[in-house]
Amino acid sequence: MPREYRYQKLEKWLLKGLQEQRWPPGERLPSIRDLCEQQQISKATVLHAYQRLEALGLIESRPKAGYFVLKPGKETPKPRTTATMLPPRPVSLSDVFADIMSRSAAFDILPDLQAGEPSPGITALNRCLSRALRSQRGDRSQYYDQPAGDPGLREQLALHYHRRGYYHCKAEHFCITSGCQHAMFLALMACCQRGDIVAVESPGFYGVLQMLEQLELRVIEIPSSPVHGMDMDALENALKQWPIRACVVSPAYATPSGALMPDSARKKLLSLAEEHDLAIVEDDIYADTGFVQQPDPLKALDQDNRVILCSSFSKSLSRDLRLGWIDGARWHARILRLKLVTQLASSRYLQQGVCEFIRDGGYRSYLKRQRLELRNNRDQLIHLIQQHWPKQLSKTTRISQPNGGLALWLELDNHQDTLSCYQQALQQGIVITPGALFSVSGQHSHCLRLSFAHHWDDKRTQALTQLGQVLNA
Ligand SMILES: Cc1ncc(COP(=O)(O)O)c(C=O)c1O
């Protein structure tokens, strides 16, 4: 019998209570403190159980108010798993894709924000960067940094991951890169050879598809649910049929779906990886945005040193820093060489400035604020869709409810083609990310990713209303 953890026991007890309507729809659930005292368990255990029920769409947390039972009528329909599994194939992306990708990469799904004052967190970061630049002495700028990157920054990253349950993490495991895209590119170069098959989530991040095309790797798309991520049974099935070399996954708040991979799926993925000698490339870029929880990385469970952990500050702090990192597992030495070949070195002053920002506690407090804002933006976007889109459209659209990340995944009626809506929206100055972008096999063409990275001012709300009309036409 598998061991039942405390959070699972609590989850079962809460589920039973919900079924018996001990807390009717709309009612507040017991506070975290009360549950800790009543059941003699830790705050983390209670939070874990509540977050799982939230992911199931049964309850919702409200800032500073607690957890509440969702009213059935209020709940937005969740997207379903729609992808089907096709045999591995080479990746060949059209020019239209390249065009949309280049516009959407900036995540400006709707019109850009007016330039305003930077947030206090960014001002503090800028101060650290200026200080680091000023403190560069003599001729150091005439020398390249070591390929692995600044030891201080790597030390801070190791501490950061210790807090997220990756206890055996060390500074020397990391190599600093020019963003997460660069990190994943190095990972795929290190563990694959031309023609190899790579499993990816479907829908999944289009940047990965671009890399597979560039490296002449073949792709197999594994259906992924917007709630639990990659379907492990489908992956197992694929592994029985084809010699898959690597698997790219985003266990924490994957884009576009916002899915959070449960523990059971993580364990299964690692045991499949061992059985079939798979390399796992973990894209951890959204984990720090988690509204209530920053889940442990998959890497924390990796006993076999086959999970390559990739991430960056692009989604949690600044896209413009172009600073990322890679923990290359058993491919570390190879990755260091590849970093040297592709980038020589990273900017020393940028690394040192960011290192100081983290060491000073600036990053942690920035994240705290950012998470609250993102969560508000998410709630507002769902509310605005319901309020401003034509009734029939908002009623039939299935909307994800991610607890992290920067975007919602919308599943429209099957006959919709969001790629053609893309052109119409563009004529009105609105950039959207059509679903077709998240697959190479023409799937998800009735879906759409909408960003909530920015707050909803009048201009953006107006654009969202116009978008509703375009989709409804
Ligand atoms: C899931 C995911 N991974 C990686 C990247 C690339 O990140 P970076 O800007 O750090 O290269 C992005 C950027 O959009 C992304 O959404």
Coordinates of C-alpha atoms and ligand atoms in Angstrom, one line a residue:
M1 CA 0.0 0.0 0.0
P2 CA 1.5 3.4 -0.9
R3 CA 1.9 5.6 2.1
E4 CA -0.8 8.2 2.6
Y5 CA 0.6 11.6 3.4
R6 CA -1.0 14.0 5.9
Y7 CA -2.0 16.5 3.2
Q8 CA -3.8 13.6 1.4
K9 CA -5.7 12.6 4.5
L10 CA -6.7 16.2 5.0
E11 CA -7.7 16.6 1.4
K12 CA -9.9 13.5 1.7
W13 CA -11.5 14.9 4.8
L14 CA -12.2 18.2 3.2
L15 CA -13.5 16.6 0.0
K16 CA -16.0 14.5 2.1
G17 CA -17.1 17.7 3.9
L18 CA -17.6 19.5 0.6
Q19 CA -19.7 16.5 -0.7
E20 CA -21.8 16.5 2.4
Q21 CA -22.1 20.3 2.1
R22 CA -20.7 20.8 5.6
W23 CA -19.5 24.1 4.0
P24 CA -22.1 25.1 1.4
P25 CA -21.1 26.9 -1.8
G26 CA -19.9 30.4 -1.1
E27 CA -19.0 29.7 2.5
R28 CA -15.6 30.3 4.0
L29 CA -13.6 27.1 4.8
P30 CA -11.8 26.7 8.2
S31 CA -8.8 29.0 8.5
I32 CA -5.4 27.6 8.1
R33 CA -4.6 28.3 11.7
D34 CA -7.7 26.6 13.0
L35 CA -7.0 23.5 10.9
C36 CA -3.4 23.4 12.1
E37 CA -4.6 23.5 15.7
Q38 CA -7.5 21.1 15.3
Q39 CA -5.6 18.5 13.3
Q40 CA -2.1 19.0 14.8
I41 CA -0.6 19.5 11.4
S42 CA 1.7 22.1 9.8
K43 CA 0.6 25.2 7.9
A44 CA 2.4 23.7 4.8
T45 CA 0.2 20.6 5.0
V46 CA -3.0 22.6 5.2
L47 CA -1.9 24.8 2.3
H48 CA -1.0 21.8 0.2
A49 CA -4.4 20.3 0.7
Y50 CA -6.2 23.5 0.0
Q51 CA -4.2 24.2 -3.1
R52 CA -5.0 20.8 -4.5
L53 CA -8.7 21.4 -4.0
E54 CA -8.3 24.8 -5.6
A55 CA -6.6 23.1 -8.6
L56 CA -9.7 20.9 -8.9
G57 CA -11.8 24.0 -9.2
L58 CA -13.7 23.2 -6.0
I59 CA -12.6 26.1 -3.8
E60 CA -10.9 29.4 -4.3
S61 CA -8.6 31.5 -2.2
R62 CA -9.2 35.2 -1.7
P63 CA -6.4 37.5 -0.7
K64 CA -6.4 38.2 3.0
A65 CA -9.8 36.5 3.4
G66 CA -9.1 32.7 3.3
Y67 CA -10.5 29.8 1.2
F68 CA -14.1 29.7 0.0
V69 CA -16.3 27.0 -1.5
L70 CA -16.9 27.8 -5.2
K71 CA -20.5 28.3 -6.3
P72 CA -21.2 25.9 -9.1
G73 CA -22.8 28.6 -11.3
K74 CA -19.9 30.9 -10.8
E75 CA -17.2 28.4 -11.8
T76 CA -15.9 28.9 -15.3
P77 CA -15.8 25.8 -17.4
K78 CA -12.3 24.3 -17.5
P79 CA -10.6 23.4 -20.8
R80 CA -10.4 19.7 -21.6
T81 CA -7.5 17.6 -22.8
T82 CA -8.0 17.8 -26.6
A83 CA -4.6 16.7 -28.1
T84 CA -4.3 13.4 -29.9
M85 CA -1.0 11.6 -30.2
L86 CA 0.5 11.3 -33.6
P87 CA 3.7 9.5 -34.6
P88 CA 7.1 11.4 -34.3
R89 CA 7.7 13.8 -37.1
P90 CA 10.3 16.5 -38.1
V91 CA 9.4 20.0 -37.1
S92 CA 8.9 22.5 -39.9
L93 CA 7.3 25.8 -38.8
S94 CA 5.9 28.2 -41.4
D95 CA 6.8 31.8 -41.8
V96 CA 3.4 32.8 -40.4
F97 CA 4.4 31.0 -37.2
A98 CA 7.7 32.8 -37.0
D99 CA 5.9 36.1 -37.4
I100 CA 3.4 35.4 -34.7
M101 CA 6.1 34.0 -32.4
S102 CA 8.2 37.1 -32.7
R103 CA 5.3 39.3 -31.8
S104 CA 4.0 37.1 -29.0
A105 CA 7.4 36.4 -27.5
A106 CA 7.2 39.7 -25.7
F107 CA 3.9 38.6 -24.1
D108 CA 2.2 41.8 -25.2
I109 CA -1.0 40.0 -26.0
L110 CA -2.9 43.2 -26.0
P111 CA -1.8 46.8 -26.6
D112 CA 1.3 47.8 -24.8
L113 CA 1.2 49.7 -21.5
Q114 CA 2.0 53.3 -21.3
A115 CA 5.5 53.7 -19.9
G116 CA 5.1 54.7 -16.3
E117 CA 7.2 54.7 -13.1
P118 CA 9.0 51.4 -12.5
S119 CA 7.7 49.5 -9.5
P120 CA 9.7 49.9 -6.2
G121 CA 11.2 46.4 -6.7
I122 CA 12.6 47.3 -10.1
T123 CA 14.0 50.6 -8.8
A124 CA 15.8 48.6 -6.1
L125 CA 17.1 46.2 -8.7
N126 CA 18.3 49.1 -10.9
R127 CA 20.1 50.5 -7.9
C128 CA 21.9 47.1 -7.3
L129 CA 22.8 47.0 -11.0
S130 CA 24.2 50.5 -11.0
R131 CA 26.3 49.8 -7.9
A132 CA 27.7 46.6 -9.5
L133 CA 28.6 48.5 -12.7
R134 CA 30.3 51.3 -10.6
S135 CA 32.3 48.8 -8.6
Q136 CA 33.9 47.1 -11.7
R137 CA 37.5 48.0 -11.1
G138 CA 40.3 48.7 -13.6
D139 CA 40.5 46.6 -16.6
R140 CA 38.2 43.8 -15.5
S141 CA 35.8 44.8 -18.3
Q142 CA 38.5 43.7 -20.7
Y143 CA 38.3 40.1 -19.5
Y144 CA 35.5 37.5 -20.0
D145 CA 33.9 36.0 -17.0
Q146 CA 34.3 32.3 -16.4
P147 CA 31.9 30.2 -18.5
A148 CA 29.9 28.8 -15.5
G149 CA 29.1 32.4 -14.4
D150 CA 29.5 34.4 -11.2
P151 CA 30.0 32.2 -8.2
G152 CA 28.0 34.6 -5.9
L153 CA 24.9 34.4 -8.1
R154 CA 25.2 30.6 -8.4
E155 CA 25.4 30.4 -4.6
Q156 CA 22.2 32.5 -4.3
L157 CA 20.5 30.2 -6.8
A158 CA 21.5 27.2 -4.8
L159 CA 20.0 28.8 -1.7
H160 CA 16.9 29.7 -3.6
Y161 CA 16.4 26.0 -4.6
H162 CA 17.1 24.7 -1.1
R163 CA 14.0 26.7 0.0
R164 CA 12.1 24.9 -2.8
G165 CA 13.0 21.4 -1.6
Y166 CA 16.0 20.8 -3.9
Y167 CA 18.2 20.1 -0.9
H168 CA 21.2 18.5 -2.6
C169 CA 21.6 21.5 -4.9
K170 CA 25.0 23.2 -5.0
A171 CA 26.4 26.4 -6.6
E172 CA 28.8 24.3 -8.8
H173 CA 25.8 22.5 -10.4
F174 CA 24.8 25.7 -12.2
C175 CA 25.9 27.4 -15.4
I176 CA 24.6 30.9 -16.0
T177 CA 23.0 31.4 -19.4
S178 CA 21.4 34.1 -21.5
G179 CA 17.9 33.3 -20.5
C180 CA 15.8 30.1 -20.3
Q181 CA 15.6 29.6 -24.0
H182 CA 19.4 29.5 -24.2
A183 CA 19.5 27.1 -21.3
M184 CA 17.0 24.7 -22.9
F185 CA 18.9 25.0 -26.2
L186 CA 22.1 24.0 -24.5
A187 CA 20.2 21.1 -22.7
L188 CA 18.9 19.7 -26.0
M189 CA 22.2 20.1 -27.7
A190 CA 23.9 18.2 -24.9
C191 CA 21.6 15.3 -24.6
C192 CA 20.3 14.7 -28.2
Q193 CA 21.7 14.1 -31.7
R194 CA 20.1 15.0 -35.0
G195 CA 17.1 12.9 -35.8
D196 CA 16.4 11.9 -32.1
I197 CA 12.9 12.0 -30.9
V198 CA 11.8 14.4 -28.2
A199 CA 8.5 14.3 -26.3
V200 CA 6.9 17.6 -25.6
E201 CA 3.6 18.8 -24.0
S202 CA 0.7 19.4 -26.3
P203 CA -0.3 22.2 -26.0
G204 CA 3.3 23.3 -25.2
F205 CA 5.7 26.2 -25.4
Y206 CA 6.3 27.1 -29.1
G207 CA 9.9 28.1 -28.3
V208 CA 10.7 24.4 -27.7
L209 CA 9.3 23.6 -31.2
Q210 CA 11.6 26.3 -32.7
M211 CA 14.6 24.7 -31.0
L212 CA 13.6 21.2 -32.2
E213 CA 13.3 22.5 -35.8
Q214 CA 16.7 24.2 -35.5
L215 CA 18.4 21.1 -34.1
E216 CA 16.7 18.8 -36.6
L217 CA 15.1 16.7 -33.9
R218 CA 11.8 14.9 -34.3
V219 CA 8.9 15.7 -32.0
I220 CA 6.2 13.6 -30.5
E221 CA 3.4 15.6 -28.9
I222 CA 2.0 14.1 -25.6
P223 CA -1.5 15.3 -24.7
S224 CA -1.4 17.6 -21.7
S225 CA -4.3 18.6 -19.4
P226 CA -4.7 22.2 -18.3
V227 CA -4.9 21.0 -14.7
H228 CA -2.3 18.2 -14.4
G229 CA 0.0 18.7 -17.3
M230 CA 1.5 15.9 -19.4
D231 CA -0.5 12.7 -19.5
M232 CA 1.8 10.1 -18.1
D233 CA -0.2 7.1 -19.5
A234 CA 0.1 8.6 -23.0
L235 CA 3.9 9.1 -22.5
E236 CA 4.3 5.5 -21.3
N237 CA 2.4 4.4 -24.4
A238 CA 4.6 6.4 -26.6
L239 CA 7.8 5.1 -25.0
K240 CA 6.6 1.5 -25.7
Q241 CA 6.4 2.4 -29.4
W242 CA 9.3 4.7 -30.2
P243 CA 12.9 5.3 -29.0
I244 CA 12.3 8.6 -27.4
R245 CA 15.6 10.3 -26.3
A246 CA 14.4 13.3 -24.2
C247 CA 11.3 14.8 -22.8
V248 CA 10.7 18.6 -22.2
V249 CA 8.3 19.4 -19.4
S250 CA 7.2 22.4 -17.4
P251 CA 5.9 20.8 -14.2
A252 CA 5.0 24.2 -12.6
Y253 CA 2.4 26.4 -14.3
A254 CA 3.2 25.3 -17.9
T255 CA 2.6 27.7 -20.7
P256 CA 0.0 27.9 -22.2
S257 CA -2.2 25.8 -19.9
G258 CA -1.0 26.9 -16.5
A259 CA -1.0 23.2 -15.4
L260 CA 0.7 22.1 -12.2
M261 CA 1.9 18.5 -12.4
P262 CA 0.9 16.5 -9.3
D263 CA 3.4 14.5 -7.3
S264 CA 2.2 11.2 -8.6
A265 CA 2.8 12.2 -12.2
R266 CA 6.2 13.6 -11.3
K267 CA 7.2 10.2 -9.7
K268 CA 5.9 8.3 -12.7
L269 CA 7.8 10.5 -15.1
L270 CA 11.1 9.9 -13.2
S271 CA 10.5 6.1 -13.1
L272 CA 9.7 6.1 -16.8
A273 CA 12.8 8.1 -17.5
E274 CA 14.9 5.6 -15.6
E275 CA 13.3 2.6 -17.3
H276 CA 13.8 4.1 -20.8
D277 CA 17.0 6.0 -20.2
L278 CA 15.3 9.4 -21.0
A279 CA 16.9 12.8 -20.5
I280 CA 14.4 15.2 -18.9
V281 CA 14.6 18.9 -19.6
E282 CA 12.7 20.7 -16.9
D283 CA 11.4 24.2 -17.8
D284 CA 11.0 25.9 -14.4
I285 CA 10.6 29.4 -15.6
Y286 CA 7.1 30.0 -14.1
A287 CA 7.6 28.4 -10.7
D288 CA 8.4 31.6 -8.8
T289 CA 5.2 33.2 -10.0
G290 CA 3.1 30.7 -8.1
F291 CA 0.4 32.7 -6.3
V292 CA 0.1 30.6 -3.2
Q293 CA 2.8 28.0 -3.6
Q294 CA 6.1 27.7 -5.4
P295 CA 6.3 24.0 -6.0
D296 CA 9.4 22.0 -5.6
P297 CA 11.2 21.5 -8.9
L298 CA 11.0 18.0 -10.4
K299 CA 14.8 18.1 -10.1
A300 CA 14.4 17.8 -6.3
L301 CA 13.2 14.2 -6.8
D302 CA 15.9 13.3 -9.3
Q303 CA 18.0 10.4 -7.8
D304 CA 19.5 9.5 -11.1
N305 CA 20.9 12.8 -12.2
R306 CA 19.0 12.9 -15.5
V307 CA 16.8 16.0 -15.0
I308 CA 18.3 19.1 -16.6
L309 CA 16.8 22.1 -14.7
C310 CA 16.4 25.3 -16.8
S311 CA 15.1 28.6 -15.8
S312 CA 15.6 32.4 -15.8
F313 CA 14.5 35.7 -14.3
S314 CA 12.4 36.5 -17.4
K315 CA 9.0 35.8 -16.1
S316 CA 9.5 36.6 -12.4
L317 CA 11.7 39.7 -12.6
S318 CA 12.8 41.1 -15.9
R319 CA 12.9 39.8 -19.5
D320 CA 15.5 42.4 -20.3
L321 CA 18.2 41.0 -18.0
R322 CA 18.6 38.0 -20.3
L323 CA 19.9 36.0 -17.3
G324 CA 19.0 32.4 -16.9
W325 CA 20.6 29.2 -15.6
I326 CA 21.0 25.6 -16.1
D327 CA 21.7 22.7 -13.8
G328 CA 23.0 20.2 -16.3
A329 CA 22.9 17.0 -14.2
R330 CA 25.1 14.3 -15.8
W331 CA 25.6 16.6 -18.9
H332 CA 27.1 19.5 -16.9
A333 CA 30.6 19.4 -18.4
R334 CA 29.3 19.2 -21.9
I335 CA 26.9 22.1 -21.2
L336 CA 29.8 24.3 -19.9
R337 CA 31.6 23.7 -23.2
L338 CA 28.5 24.5 -25.2
K339 CA 28.0 27.7 -23.2
L340 CA 31.5 28.8 -24.0
V341 CA 30.9 28.1 -27.7
T342 CA 27.5 29.8 -27.9
Q343 CA 28.0 32.8 -25.6
L344 CA 31.6 32.9 -24.3
A345 CA 30.6 34.4 -21.1
S346 CA 27.8 36.3 -19.3
S347 CA 28.0 39.9 -18.3
R348 CA 29.8 40.1 -15.0
Y349 CA 28.2 43.2 -13.7
L350 CA 24.6 42.1 -14.4
Q351 CA 25.2 38.9 -12.6
Q352 CA 26.7 40.6 -9.6
G353 CA 24.0 43.2 -9.5
V354 CA 21.2 40.6 -9.5
C355 CA 23.2 38.5 -6.9
E356 CA 23.2 41.5 -4.6
F357 CA 19.5 42.1 -5.2
I358 CA 18.7 38.5 -4.1
R359 CA 21.1 38.6 -1.2
D360 CA 19.5 41.8 0.1
G361 CA 16.1 40.2 0.1
G362 CA 14.9 42.4 -2.8
Y363 CA 14.0 39.5 -5.0
R364 CA 11.8 37.8 -2.3
S365 CA 9.9 41.0 -1.5
Y366 CA 9.5 41.8 -5.2
L367 CA 8.0 38.3 -5.8
K368 CA 5.6 38.6 -2.9
R369 CA 4.1 41.8 -4.4
Q370 CA 4.3 40.5 -7.9
R371 CA 2.3 37.3 -7.1
L372 CA -0.5 39.3 -5.5
E373 CA -0.7 41.5 -8.6
L374 CA -0.6 38.6 -11.0
R375 CA -3.4 36.9 -9.1
N376 CA -5.5 40.1 -9.2
N377 CA -4.8 40.4 -12.9
R378 CA -5.9 36.8 -13.5
D379 CA -9.2 37.3 -11.6
Q380 CA -9.8 40.6 -13.4
L381 CA -9.2 39.0 -16.8
I382 CA -11.7 36.2 -16.1
H383 CA -14.2 38.7 -14.8
L384 CA -13.7 41.1 -17.8
I385 CA -14.2 38.3 -20.2
Q386 CA -17.5 37.4 -18.5
Q387 CA -18.6 41.0 -18.4
H388 CA -17.5 42.3 -21.8
W389 CA -17.6 39.5 -24.3
P390 CA -20.8 38.6 -26.0
K391 CA -22.9 36.4 -23.8
Q392 CA -22.9 33.3 -26.0
L393 CA -19.2 33.5 -26.5
S394 CA -18.3 33.9 -22.8
K395 CA -20.8 31.1 -21.9
T396 CA -19.3 28.5 -24.3
T397 CA -15.6 29.4 -23.8
R398 CA -13.8 27.1 -21.4
I399 CA -11.2 29.0 -19.3
S400 CA -8.3 27.7 -17.3
Q401 CA -7.8 28.9 -13.8
P402 CA -4.0 28.7 -13.2
N403 CA -2.5 29.4 -9.9
G404 CA 0.7 30.7 -11.4
G405 CA 2.2 31.8 -14.7
L406 CA 1.1 34.7 -16.8
A407 CA -1.7 33.5 -19.0
L408 CA -5.1 32.0 -19.4
W409 CA -5.8 29.2 -21.9
L410 CA -9.2 29.5 -23.5
E411 CA -10.9 26.8 -25.4
L412 CA -13.6 28.2 -27.8
D413 CA -16.2 26.3 -29.8
N414 CA -14.6 23.6 -32.0
H415 CA -15.5 25.5 -35.3
Q416 CA -13.5 28.5 -34.3
D417 CA -10.2 29.2 -35.9
T418 CA -8.1 31.6 -33.8
L419 CA -5.4 31.8 -36.4
S420 CA -7.7 33.7 -38.7
C421 CA -8.9 35.8 -35.8
Y422 CA -5.3 36.7 -35.2
Q423 CA -5.1 38.6 -38.5
Q424 CA -8.3 40.5 -37.9
A425 CA -7.3 41.4 -34.4
L426 CA -3.9 42.6 -35.6
Q427 CA -5.6 45.1 -37.9
Q428 CA -7.1 46.7 -34.8
G429 CA -3.6 46.8 -33.1
I430 CA -4.3 43.7 -30.9
V431 CA -1.8 40.9 -30.7
I432 CA -3.1 37.5 -29.5
T433 CA -1.5 34.1 -29.4
P434 CA -3.5 31.6 -31.3
G435 CA -3.7 28.0 -30.1
A436 CA -2.2 26.6 -33.3
L437 CA 1.1 27.9 -32.2
F438 CA 1.4 25.4 -29.4
S439 CA 1.6 22.3 -31.5
V440 CA 3.1 21.3 -34.9
S441 CA 0.2 19.1 -35.9
G442 CA -2.5 21.7 -36.3
Q443 CA -4.1 20.9 -33.0
H444 CA -5.6 23.5 -30.6
S445 CA -6.6 25.8 -33.5
H446 CA -9.8 26.7 -31.6
C447 CA -7.9 27.8 -28.6
L448 CA -6.2 31.0 -27.5
R449 CA -3.7 32.1 -24.9
L450 CA -4.4 35.4 -23.2
S451 CA -1.9 37.1 -21.0
F452 CA -2.6 38.6 -17.6
A453 CA 1.0 39.8 -17.2
H454 CA -0.1 43.4 -17.1
H455 CA -2.8 45.2 -15.2
W456 CA -6.1 46.0 -16.8
D457 CA -6.2 49.7 -17.7
D458 CA -8.9 51.2 -19.8
K459 CA -7.0 50.8 -23.1
R460 CA -6.4 47.1 -22.5
T461 CA -10.0 46.5 -21.3
Q462 CA -11.2 48.2 -24.5
A463 CA -8.9 45.9 -26.6
L464 CA -10.3 42.9 -24.8
T465 CA -13.8 43.9 -25.6
Q466 CA -12.9 44.4 -29.2
L467 CA -11.3 41.0 -29.2
G468 CA -14.6 39.5 -28.0
Q469 CA -16.3 41.0 -31.0
V470 CA -13.7 39.6 -33.4
L471 CA -14.0 36.1 -31.9
N472 CA -17.8 36.3 -32.1
A473 CA -18.0 37.5 -35.7
Ligands
LIG1 C1 7.7 28.4 -21.0 C2 8.8 29.3 -21.4 N1 10.1 28.8 -21.3 C3 11.1 29.6 -21.7 C4 10.9 30.9 -22.2 C5 12.1 31.7 -22.6 O1 12.6 32.4 -21.5 P1 13.8 33.5 -21.6 O2 13.2 34.8 -21.9 O3 14.4 33.4 -20.2 O4 14.8 33.0 -22.6 C6 9.6 31.4 -22.3 C7 9.4 32.8 -22.8 O5 8.3 33.1 -23.2 C8 8.6 30.6 -21.9 O6 7.3 31.0 -21.9

